[in-house]
Amino acid sequence: MSKVSDYVEATESVSPNGGWLFIAELQDDGSYITKKIAPHNVGAVGPAGQQGLQGEPGAAGAQGEQGVAGTNGIDGTNGIDGTNGTNGTNGTNGTNGTNGTNGTNGTNGTDAFQITDGWCIETFDDYSAGALTTPNAGVGWGADGSISNGTVVSRTVANGKTENRLELNNGEYIRQFHFGSEWHRIQIAILWRFTSSGNFNASGAVGLCNGANFRGFNSANCDNFLGINYDGAGSPTVWTDTAETALNSYLQSVSTRWATRRVNTTTDRGSGAGSDGRRHSRTEAYRTLMLLEFSRPVAATVGTAVTYSTAMRTTNIDRINFSLSKHVILDMLMEANGTLGGNSDWATVTGSASSPGGTVTNSWSFDESTGVFDSLNINWDDTTHLMEIAAIGVRKVY
């Protein structure tokens, strides 16, 4: 039989054919003798012996391959909003932007004014300071007007506020009414002041003219004019510089003259019936009143002569120291209809008729053959004592 001389680790035999067991038996001399044992001579397995000591750790095994990444989980729901933080401090203001351009003036006689188409109002606060030749603001006017030698100026009134006025320096104002020449009783209120100082001879006119060609009282080709004249019939209207209680005025010591004018001919119509002694403010902070009224019957044609009845009233010594507002022109024109120039509010504001300054009336026959009376005409010839107009109001009574 073959000799077994070394122990070789072998795999376990599982052959169904059977076989022999081999042992290496230790001899006394330290050698081994190989012997075989029949399987039927092998006894039962004895009890397991005690566990031997733990051997040294084995070498680390090789790292396995990285597993496939798992899919992302489902997004979680949003958390509850946190509370708002406190407001930060305000930043500093930026520099002001440049002013926009002025809007265009509204057109005259718009629907908003149709219910009061018998009124014409002008205050000059709608215009910028400087020369003004074409007045186009205000309400109730039929068209843009014409101004010669007129300047919009800023002036301070009695309460320290400022306002715009039209200053006439040898100049003229003409503007057509919205109602044109379709009137039979008309009232005019003007709030004004006159500049400079010292006595002088007034030269000017206030009344009605034909505005088609803007040829008023001052024109050598005047179409038609009807009103008052401060320099008529060789009897100049002297205005005397007078100290009042609160201001200085120009005392009109010579009667105002009524007049008509066509082309370059002025016809004096007399001073009329009534007292004189009128006052006109020369102090910047105060304005005084001029009130006019014209009345006429229905004429068959523009060439038919009819009787024109006129009335005038201005501030007198009783009221010269009062500070009038621009609204006074509306108050005067809203007075109840009475006799010509006999309105009670006119007397209250300008002064009673018992003292100098009552209503002056007159009448004469005239016609519109050379031009219908459809416009307001204010003329002032002086270049030293200038006229400043703060407000104008016109009312068609009927």
Short mmCIF file of C-alpha atoms in Angstrom, two decimals:
data_model
loop_
_atom_site.label_atom_id
_atom_site.label_comp_id
_atom_site.label_asym_id
_atom_site.label_seq_id
_atom_site.Cartn_x
_atom_site.Cartn_y
_atom_site.Cartn_z
CA MET A 1 0.00 0.00 0.00
CA SER A 2 1.12 3.45 -0.44
CA LYS A 3 2.95 5.17 2.36
CA VAL A 4 1.43 8.16 3.93
CA SER A 5 4.24 10.35 5.14
CA ASP A 6 2.72 13.81 5.47
CA TYR A 7 -0.54 15.24 6.60
CA VAL A 8 -2.23 16.95 3.81
CA GLU A 9 -5.41 18.94 4.29
CA ALA A 10 -8.02 17.34 2.10
CA THR A 11 -11.58 17.75 1.35
CA GLU A 12 -14.15 15.57 3.02
CA SER A 13 -14.95 12.34 1.20
CA VAL A 14 -18.56 11.90 0.34
CA SER A 15 -18.17 8.93 -1.98
CA PRO A 16 -20.93 6.30 -1.73
CA ASN A 17 -18.42 3.53 -2.51
CA GLY A 18 -16.93 3.57 0.96
CA GLY A 19 -13.19 3.45 1.76
CA TRP A 20 -10.54 3.09 4.46
CA LEU A 21 -9.47 5.42 7.25
CA PHE A 22 -5.80 6.10 7.68
CA ILE A 23 -3.98 7.07 10.86
CA ALA A 24 -0.40 7.92 11.57
CA GLU A 25 0.44 6.15 14.77
CA LEU A 26 3.25 7.70 16.89
CA GLN A 27 6.05 5.31 17.82
CA ASP A 28 8.34 5.40 20.88
CA ASP A 29 11.22 6.63 18.83
CA GLY A 30 9.18 9.57 17.62
CA SER A 31 8.39 8.20 14.17
CA TYR A 32 4.99 7.47 12.72
CA ILE A 33 3.65 4.25 11.24
CA THR A 34 0.79 4.52 8.82
CA LYS A 35 -2.05 2.14 9.45
CA LYS A 36 -5.47 1.65 7.91
CA ILE A 37 -8.69 1.09 9.78
CA ALA A 38 -11.75 -0.48 8.33
CA PRO A 39 -14.76 1.82 8.64
CA HIS A 40 -16.64 -0.74 10.70
CA ASN A 41 -13.89 -0.57 13.34
CA VAL A 42 -14.40 3.20 13.84
CA GLY A 43 -16.29 3.94 17.04
CA ALA A 44 -18.88 6.53 17.70
CA VAL A 45 -17.76 10.12 17.70
CA GLY A 46 -16.73 11.23 21.13
CA PRO A 47 -17.78 14.42 22.82
CA ALA A 48 -16.41 17.68 21.50
CA GLY A 49 -13.32 18.94 23.21
CA GLN A 50 -12.84 22.40 24.61
CA GLN A 51 -12.69 25.23 22.16
CA GLY A 52 -9.22 26.15 21.29
CA LEU A 53 -7.80 29.64 21.54
CA GLN A 54 -9.05 32.23 19.03
CA GLY A 55 -6.72 32.47 16.16
CA GLU A 56 -5.31 35.66 14.68
CA PRO A 57 -7.83 37.73 12.68
CA GLY A 58 -7.83 36.84 9.09
CA ALA A 59 -6.91 39.32 6.42
CA ALA A 60 -9.63 41.81 5.40
CA GLY A 61 -11.66 40.70 2.48
CA ALA A 62 -11.71 42.73 -0.71
CA GLN A 63 -14.23 45.65 -0.78
CA GLY A 64 -17.40 44.85 -2.61
CA GLU A 65 -18.70 46.96 -5.50
CA GLN A 66 -20.75 50.10 -4.66
CA GLY A 67 -24.45 49.49 -4.81
CA VAL A 68 -26.72 51.36 -7.24
CA ALA A 69 -27.90 54.76 -5.88
CA GLY A 70 -31.45 54.73 -4.64
CA THR A 71 -34.12 57.03 -6.12
CA ASN A 72 -34.83 60.43 -4.45
CA GLY A 73 -37.55 60.45 -1.90
CA ILE A 74 -40.79 62.54 -2.34
CA ASP A 75 -40.42 66.26 -1.44
CA GLY A 76 -41.75 67.08 1.97
CA THR A 77 -44.56 69.67 2.44
CA ASN A 78 -43.64 73.37 2.87
CA GLY A 79 -43.24 74.59 6.39
CA ILE A 80 -45.41 77.38 7.89
CA ASP A 81 -44.41 80.94 6.91
CA GLY A 82 -42.37 82.75 9.49
CA THR A 83 -43.57 86.09 10.96
CA ASN A 84 -42.68 89.33 9.13
CA GLY A 85 -39.63 91.15 10.29
CA THR A 86 -39.86 94.78 11.48
CA ASN A 87 -39.92 97.50 8.83
CA GLY A 88 -36.64 99.07 7.95
CA THR A 89 -36.14 102.83 8.34
CA ASN A 90 -37.33 105.08 5.53
CA GLY A 91 -34.77 106.07 2.96
CA THR A 92 -34.02 109.73 2.31
CA ASN A 93 -36.26 111.56 -0.17
CA GLY A 94 -34.98 111.85 -3.71
CA THR A 95 -34.60 115.23 -5.36
CA ASN A 96 -37.73 116.83 -6.80
CA GLY A 97 -38.36 116.22 -10.47
CA THR A 98 -38.68 119.10 -12.88
CA ASN A 99 -42.10 120.73 -13.28
CA GLY A 100 -44.19 119.49 -16.14
CA THR A 101 -45.36 121.82 -18.84
CA ASN A 102 -48.59 123.74 -18.33
CA GLY A 103 -51.69 122.18 -19.78
CA THR A 104 -53.53 123.94 -22.55
CA ASN A 105 -56.31 126.34 -21.64
CA GLY A 106 -59.84 125.05 -21.93
CA THR A 107 -62.00 126.39 -24.72
CA ASN A 108 -64.53 129.08 -24.03
CA GLY A 109 -68.23 128.33 -23.79
CA THR A 110 -67.91 124.64 -22.99
CA ASP A 111 -70.87 122.53 -21.92
CA ALA A 112 -69.97 123.05 -18.26
CA PHE A 113 -70.66 126.76 -18.70
CA GLN A 114 -73.79 126.67 -20.83
CA ILE A 115 -76.10 127.00 -17.83
CA THR A 116 -74.53 130.39 -17.07
CA ASP A 117 -73.94 131.66 -20.58
CA GLY A 118 -74.96 135.13 -19.45
CA TRP A 119 -71.76 135.52 -17.42
CA CYS A 120 -68.23 136.53 -18.43
CA ILE A 121 -65.47 136.33 -15.81
CA GLU A 122 -61.74 137.19 -16.05
CA THR A 123 -59.26 137.24 -13.12
CA PHE A 124 -55.85 136.93 -14.89
CA ASP A 125 -54.63 134.30 -12.41
CA ASP A 126 -54.67 131.76 -15.24
CA TYR A 127 -51.86 133.56 -17.06
CA SER A 128 -48.11 133.62 -16.51
CA ALA A 129 -46.42 136.87 -15.61
CA GLY A 130 -45.28 138.92 -18.60
CA ALA A 131 -46.70 140.49 -21.73
CA LEU A 132 -50.21 139.31 -22.67
CA THR A 133 -51.66 139.99 -26.11
CA THR A 134 -54.30 137.28 -26.53
CA PRO A 135 -56.46 136.63 -23.45
CA ASN A 136 -57.91 133.12 -23.75
CA ALA A 137 -58.74 132.07 -20.18
CA GLY A 138 -61.65 132.95 -17.91
CA VAL A 139 -65.21 131.76 -18.54
CA GLY A 140 -68.14 132.96 -20.60
CA TRP A 141 -66.24 134.69 -23.38
CA GLY A 142 -67.12 134.12 -27.00
CA ALA A 143 -63.56 133.97 -28.31
CA ASP A 144 -59.97 134.89 -27.56
CA GLY A 145 -59.52 138.62 -27.08
CA SER A 146 -56.93 141.26 -27.91
CA ILE A 147 -54.68 143.30 -25.62
CA SER A 148 -52.26 146.03 -26.63
CA ASN A 149 -49.49 147.16 -24.24
CA GLY A 150 -50.71 144.84 -21.50
CA THR A 151 -48.61 142.94 -18.95
CA VAL A 152 -49.60 140.37 -16.33
CA VAL A 153 -48.03 141.42 -13.02
CA SER A 154 -48.02 139.88 -9.54
CA ARG A 155 -49.27 142.09 -6.72
CA THR A 156 -49.76 141.68 -2.96
CA VAL A 157 -53.24 142.23 -1.50
CA ALA A 158 -54.23 143.36 2.00
CA ASN A 159 -53.92 139.93 3.63
CA GLY A 160 -50.38 139.39 2.33
CA LYS A 161 -51.44 136.98 -0.44
CA THR A 162 -50.49 137.58 -4.05
CA GLU A 163 -52.62 137.76 -7.18
CA ASN A 164 -52.16 138.46 -10.87
CA ARG A 165 -53.40 141.65 -12.49
CA LEU A 166 -53.44 143.02 -16.01
CA GLU A 167 -51.44 146.25 -16.20
CA LEU A 168 -52.32 148.61 -19.08
CA ASN A 169 -49.61 151.10 -20.08
CA ASN A 170 -51.15 153.22 -22.83
CA GLY A 171 -52.97 149.99 -23.69
CA GLU A 172 -56.34 148.47 -24.47
CA TYR A 173 -58.37 145.34 -23.65
CA ILE A 174 -61.07 143.98 -26.00
CA ARG A 175 -62.95 140.69 -25.54
CA GLN A 176 -66.19 139.38 -27.03
CA PHE A 177 -69.08 138.15 -24.87
CA HIS A 178 -70.35 134.59 -25.20
CA PHE A 179 -73.84 136.01 -25.77
CA GLY A 180 -72.52 138.49 -28.34
CA SER A 181 -74.79 141.45 -29.06
CA GLU A 182 -77.95 139.62 -27.97
CA TRP A 183 -78.67 141.67 -24.86
CA HIS A 184 -81.03 144.42 -23.73
CA ARG A 185 -79.70 145.04 -20.25
CA ILE A 186 -76.08 144.38 -19.35
CA GLN A 187 -73.99 145.04 -16.21
CA ILE A 188 -70.20 145.30 -15.87
CA ALA A 189 -68.05 145.15 -12.71
CA ILE A 190 -64.31 145.92 -12.72
CA LEU A 191 -61.96 145.65 -9.74
CA TRP A 192 -58.91 147.88 -10.29
CA ARG A 193 -56.08 150.01 -8.91
CA PHE A 194 -53.90 152.79 -10.36
CA THR A 195 -50.13 153.07 -9.84
CA SER A 196 -47.61 155.87 -9.20
CA SER A 197 -48.43 159.02 -7.18
CA GLY A 198 -49.23 162.69 -7.61
CA ASN A 199 -52.07 164.51 -9.34
CA PHE A 200 -52.74 163.84 -13.03
CA ASN A 201 -55.36 164.16 -15.76
CA ALA A 202 -56.90 160.74 -16.37
CA SER A 203 -57.28 159.60 -19.95
CA GLY A 204 -59.18 156.45 -20.84
CA ALA A 205 -62.51 154.82 -21.59
CA VAL A 206 -64.62 151.86 -20.43
CA GLY A 207 -67.65 150.50 -22.25
CA LEU A 208 -68.88 148.41 -25.16
CA CYS A 209 -67.46 148.09 -28.66
CA ASN A 210 -67.64 145.91 -31.75
CA GLY A 211 -64.97 143.23 -31.38
CA ALA A 212 -64.92 141.74 -34.86
CA ASN A 213 -61.75 143.57 -35.87
CA PHE A 214 -60.51 144.53 -32.37
CA ARG A 215 -60.85 148.21 -33.19
CA GLY A 216 -61.90 149.77 -29.89
CA PHE A 217 -61.98 153.26 -28.46
CA ASN A 218 -58.23 153.79 -28.89
CA SER A 219 -58.27 152.94 -32.60
CA ALA A 220 -58.27 155.60 -35.31
CA ASN A 221 -60.65 153.25 -37.15
CA CYS A 222 -62.96 152.47 -34.24
CA ASP A 223 -66.03 150.59 -35.51
CA ASN A 224 -68.38 151.57 -32.69
CA PHE A 225 -68.04 152.48 -28.98
CA LEU A 226 -70.44 153.33 -26.18
CA GLY A 227 -69.45 154.10 -22.57
CA ILE A 228 -67.57 156.48 -20.27
CA ASN A 229 -64.62 158.69 -21.22
CA TYR A 230 -62.15 160.16 -18.74
CA ASP A 231 -60.91 162.87 -21.11
CA GLY A 232 -63.91 164.32 -22.92
CA ALA A 233 -65.24 167.61 -24.20
CA GLY A 234 -62.14 169.62 -23.32
CA SER A 235 -62.72 169.07 -19.60
CA PRO A 236 -60.03 166.62 -18.42
CA THR A 237 -60.87 164.39 -15.50
CA VAL A 238 -58.43 165.52 -12.78
CA TRP A 239 -57.45 162.84 -10.27
CA THR A 240 -55.93 164.20 -7.04
CA ASP A 241 -53.55 162.10 -4.92
CA THR A 242 -55.30 161.89 -1.54
CA ALA A 243 -54.33 160.30 1.79
CA GLU A 244 -57.16 158.20 3.23
CA THR A 245 -57.27 156.39 6.59
CA ALA A 246 -55.86 153.05 5.43
CA LEU A 247 -54.47 153.87 1.98
CA ASN A 248 -53.89 156.52 -0.64
CA SER A 249 -56.45 157.16 -3.37
CA TYR A 250 -56.95 159.27 -6.45
CA LEU A 251 -59.89 161.58 -5.85
CA GLN A 252 -61.83 162.20 -9.05
CA SER A 253 -62.98 165.77 -8.61
CA VAL A 254 -64.30 166.33 -12.16
CA SER A 255 -67.34 164.48 -13.45
CA THR A 256 -66.95 161.42 -15.63
CA ARG A 257 -68.14 162.01 -19.19
CA TRP A 258 -70.28 159.68 -21.29
CA ALA A 259 -69.24 159.28 -24.92
CA THR A 260 -69.68 157.41 -28.19
CA ARG A 261 -67.02 156.95 -30.87
CA ARG A 262 -66.92 155.98 -34.56
CA VAL A 263 -63.82 155.83 -36.74
CA ASN A 264 -61.73 158.68 -35.26
CA THR A 265 -64.56 160.85 -33.97
CA THR A 266 -65.52 160.90 -30.28
CA THR A 267 -68.91 162.43 -29.41
CA ASP A 268 -69.38 163.73 -25.86
CA ARG A 269 -72.72 162.71 -24.32
CA GLY A 270 -72.42 164.77 -21.14
CA SER A 271 -71.69 163.97 -17.53
CA GLY A 272 -75.18 162.75 -16.75
CA ALA A 273 -77.25 163.11 -13.62
CA GLY A 274 -75.74 162.24 -10.22
CA SER A 275 -73.08 163.22 -7.74
CA ASP A 276 -69.33 162.91 -8.14
CA GLY A 277 -66.39 162.66 -5.74
CA ARG A 278 -65.21 159.17 -6.68
CA ARG A 279 -62.15 157.43 -5.27
CA HIS A 280 -59.78 155.02 -7.03
CA SER A 281 -57.13 153.16 -5.02
CA ARG A 282 -53.44 153.86 -5.72
CA THR A 283 -52.21 151.55 -2.91
CA GLU A 284 -51.21 148.11 -4.20
CA ALA A 285 -52.97 146.10 -1.47
CA TYR A 286 -56.42 147.63 -2.13
CA ARG A 287 -58.77 147.40 -5.14
CA THR A 288 -61.76 149.64 -5.85
CA LEU A 289 -64.87 149.10 -7.96
CA MET A 290 -66.19 150.44 -11.25
CA LEU A 291 -69.82 149.47 -12.00
CA LEU A 292 -71.55 150.11 -15.33
CA GLU A 293 -75.01 149.31 -16.66
CA PHE A 294 -76.45 149.66 -20.19
CA SER A 295 -80.07 149.19 -21.20
CA ARG A 296 -81.89 149.48 -24.55
CA PRO A 297 -85.19 148.42 -26.18
CA VAL A 298 -85.48 146.04 -29.10
CA ALA A 299 -84.34 147.58 -32.39
CA ALA A 300 -85.89 146.69 -35.75
CA THR A 301 -82.45 146.51 -37.39
CA VAL A 302 -78.86 147.23 -36.39
CA GLY A 303 -79.22 150.54 -38.19
CA THR A 304 -82.29 151.56 -36.17
CA ALA A 305 -81.56 154.23 -33.57
CA VAL A 306 -82.89 153.45 -30.09
CA THR A 307 -82.44 155.03 -26.68
CA TYR A 308 -79.47 153.73 -24.74
CA SER A 309 -79.85 154.28 -20.98
CA THR A 310 -76.67 154.14 -18.92
CA ALA A 311 -75.64 154.10 -15.24
CA MET A 312 -72.31 154.22 -13.45
CA ARG A 313 -71.17 153.86 -9.88
CA THR A 314 -67.70 153.68 -8.29
CA THR A 315 -66.21 153.56 -4.79
CA ASN A 316 -66.74 156.74 -2.78
CA ILE A 317 -65.31 158.26 0.40
CA ASP A 318 -67.50 156.04 2.60
CA ARG A 319 -65.97 152.79 1.34
CA ILE A 320 -62.50 153.67 0.00
CA ASN A 321 -60.73 152.16 3.04
CA PHE A 322 -62.45 148.78 2.69
CA SER A 323 -60.45 145.85 1.31
CA LEU A 324 -62.54 144.28 -1.42
CA SER A 325 -62.13 140.66 -2.59
CA LYS A 326 -62.43 139.44 -6.17
CA HIS A 327 -65.67 137.73 -5.25
CA VAL A 328 -67.28 141.14 -4.89
CA ILE A 329 -67.75 141.33 -8.66
CA LEU A 330 -70.04 138.29 -8.46
CA ASP A 331 -71.89 139.75 -5.49
CA MET A 332 -72.54 142.94 -7.45
CA LEU A 333 -73.75 141.10 -10.55
CA MET A 334 -76.06 138.76 -8.61
CA GLU A 335 -78.02 141.63 -7.11
CA ALA A 336 -81.75 141.47 -7.71
CA ASN A 337 -83.01 143.45 -10.71
CA GLY A 338 -84.07 146.94 -9.76
CA THR A 339 -84.14 150.30 -11.43
CA LEU A 340 -81.24 151.21 -13.68
CA GLY A 341 -78.19 151.53 -11.44
CA GLY A 342 -80.41 151.38 -8.34
CA ASN A 343 -79.16 148.05 -6.97
CA SER A 344 -78.96 148.15 -3.17
CA ASP A 345 -75.80 146.05 -2.99
CA TRP A 346 -74.06 148.47 -5.32
CA ALA A 347 -74.77 151.27 -2.85
CA THR A 348 -73.71 149.12 0.12
CA VAL A 349 -70.29 148.29 -1.30
CA THR A 350 -69.43 151.52 -3.12
CA GLY A 351 -71.03 153.98 -0.67
CA SER A 352 -74.40 155.65 -0.20
CA ALA A 353 -75.83 158.11 -2.67
CA SER A 354 -76.15 160.75 0.06
CA SER A 355 -72.41 161.31 0.00
CA PRO A 356 -70.21 161.88 -3.08
CA GLY A 357 -70.17 158.78 -5.22
CA GLY A 358 -73.80 157.95 -5.99
CA THR A 359 -75.13 156.53 -9.26
CA VAL A 360 -74.69 158.65 -12.38
CA THR A 361 -77.26 158.06 -15.12
CA ASN A 362 -77.68 159.28 -18.69
CA SER A 363 -79.39 158.36 -21.98
CA TRP A 364 -79.19 159.20 -25.68
CA SER A 365 -80.17 157.83 -29.08
CA PHE A 366 -77.69 155.68 -30.96
CA ASP A 367 -77.48 152.68 -33.31
CA GLU A 368 -75.24 149.73 -34.29
CA SER A 369 -74.97 150.52 -38.00
CA THR A 370 -71.16 150.52 -37.94
CA GLY A 371 -70.78 147.54 -35.60
CA VAL A 372 -72.84 145.68 -33.02
CA PHE A 373 -71.98 146.03 -29.33
CA ASP A 374 -70.73 142.51 -28.55
CA SER A 375 -67.49 143.12 -26.62
CA LEU A 376 -66.05 144.73 -23.50
CA ASN A 377 -63.59 147.56 -24.20
CA ILE A 378 -61.19 149.02 -21.60
CA ASN A 379 -58.76 151.70 -22.72
CA TRP A 380 -56.08 153.52 -20.69
CA ASP A 381 -53.78 156.11 -22.29
CA ASP A 382 -51.47 157.09 -19.42
CA THR A 383 -47.84 155.86 -19.33
CA THR A 384 -47.04 157.01 -15.76
CA HIS A 385 -50.15 156.30 -13.73
CA LEU A 386 -50.94 152.79 -14.98
CA MET A 387 -54.20 150.87 -14.68
CA GLU A 388 -54.07 147.46 -12.92
CA ILE A 389 -57.16 145.29 -13.45
CA ALA A 390 -57.61 142.55 -10.83
CA ALA A 391 -60.93 141.12 -12.04
CA ILE A 392 -63.67 141.65 -14.61
CA GLY A 393 -67.28 140.46 -14.49
CA VAL A 394 -70.07 140.92 -17.03
CA ARG A 395 -73.72 139.89 -16.60
CA LYS A 396 -76.45 139.73 -19.20
CA VAL A 397 -79.62 140.56 -17.24
CA TYR A 398 -81.82 140.00 -20.28
#
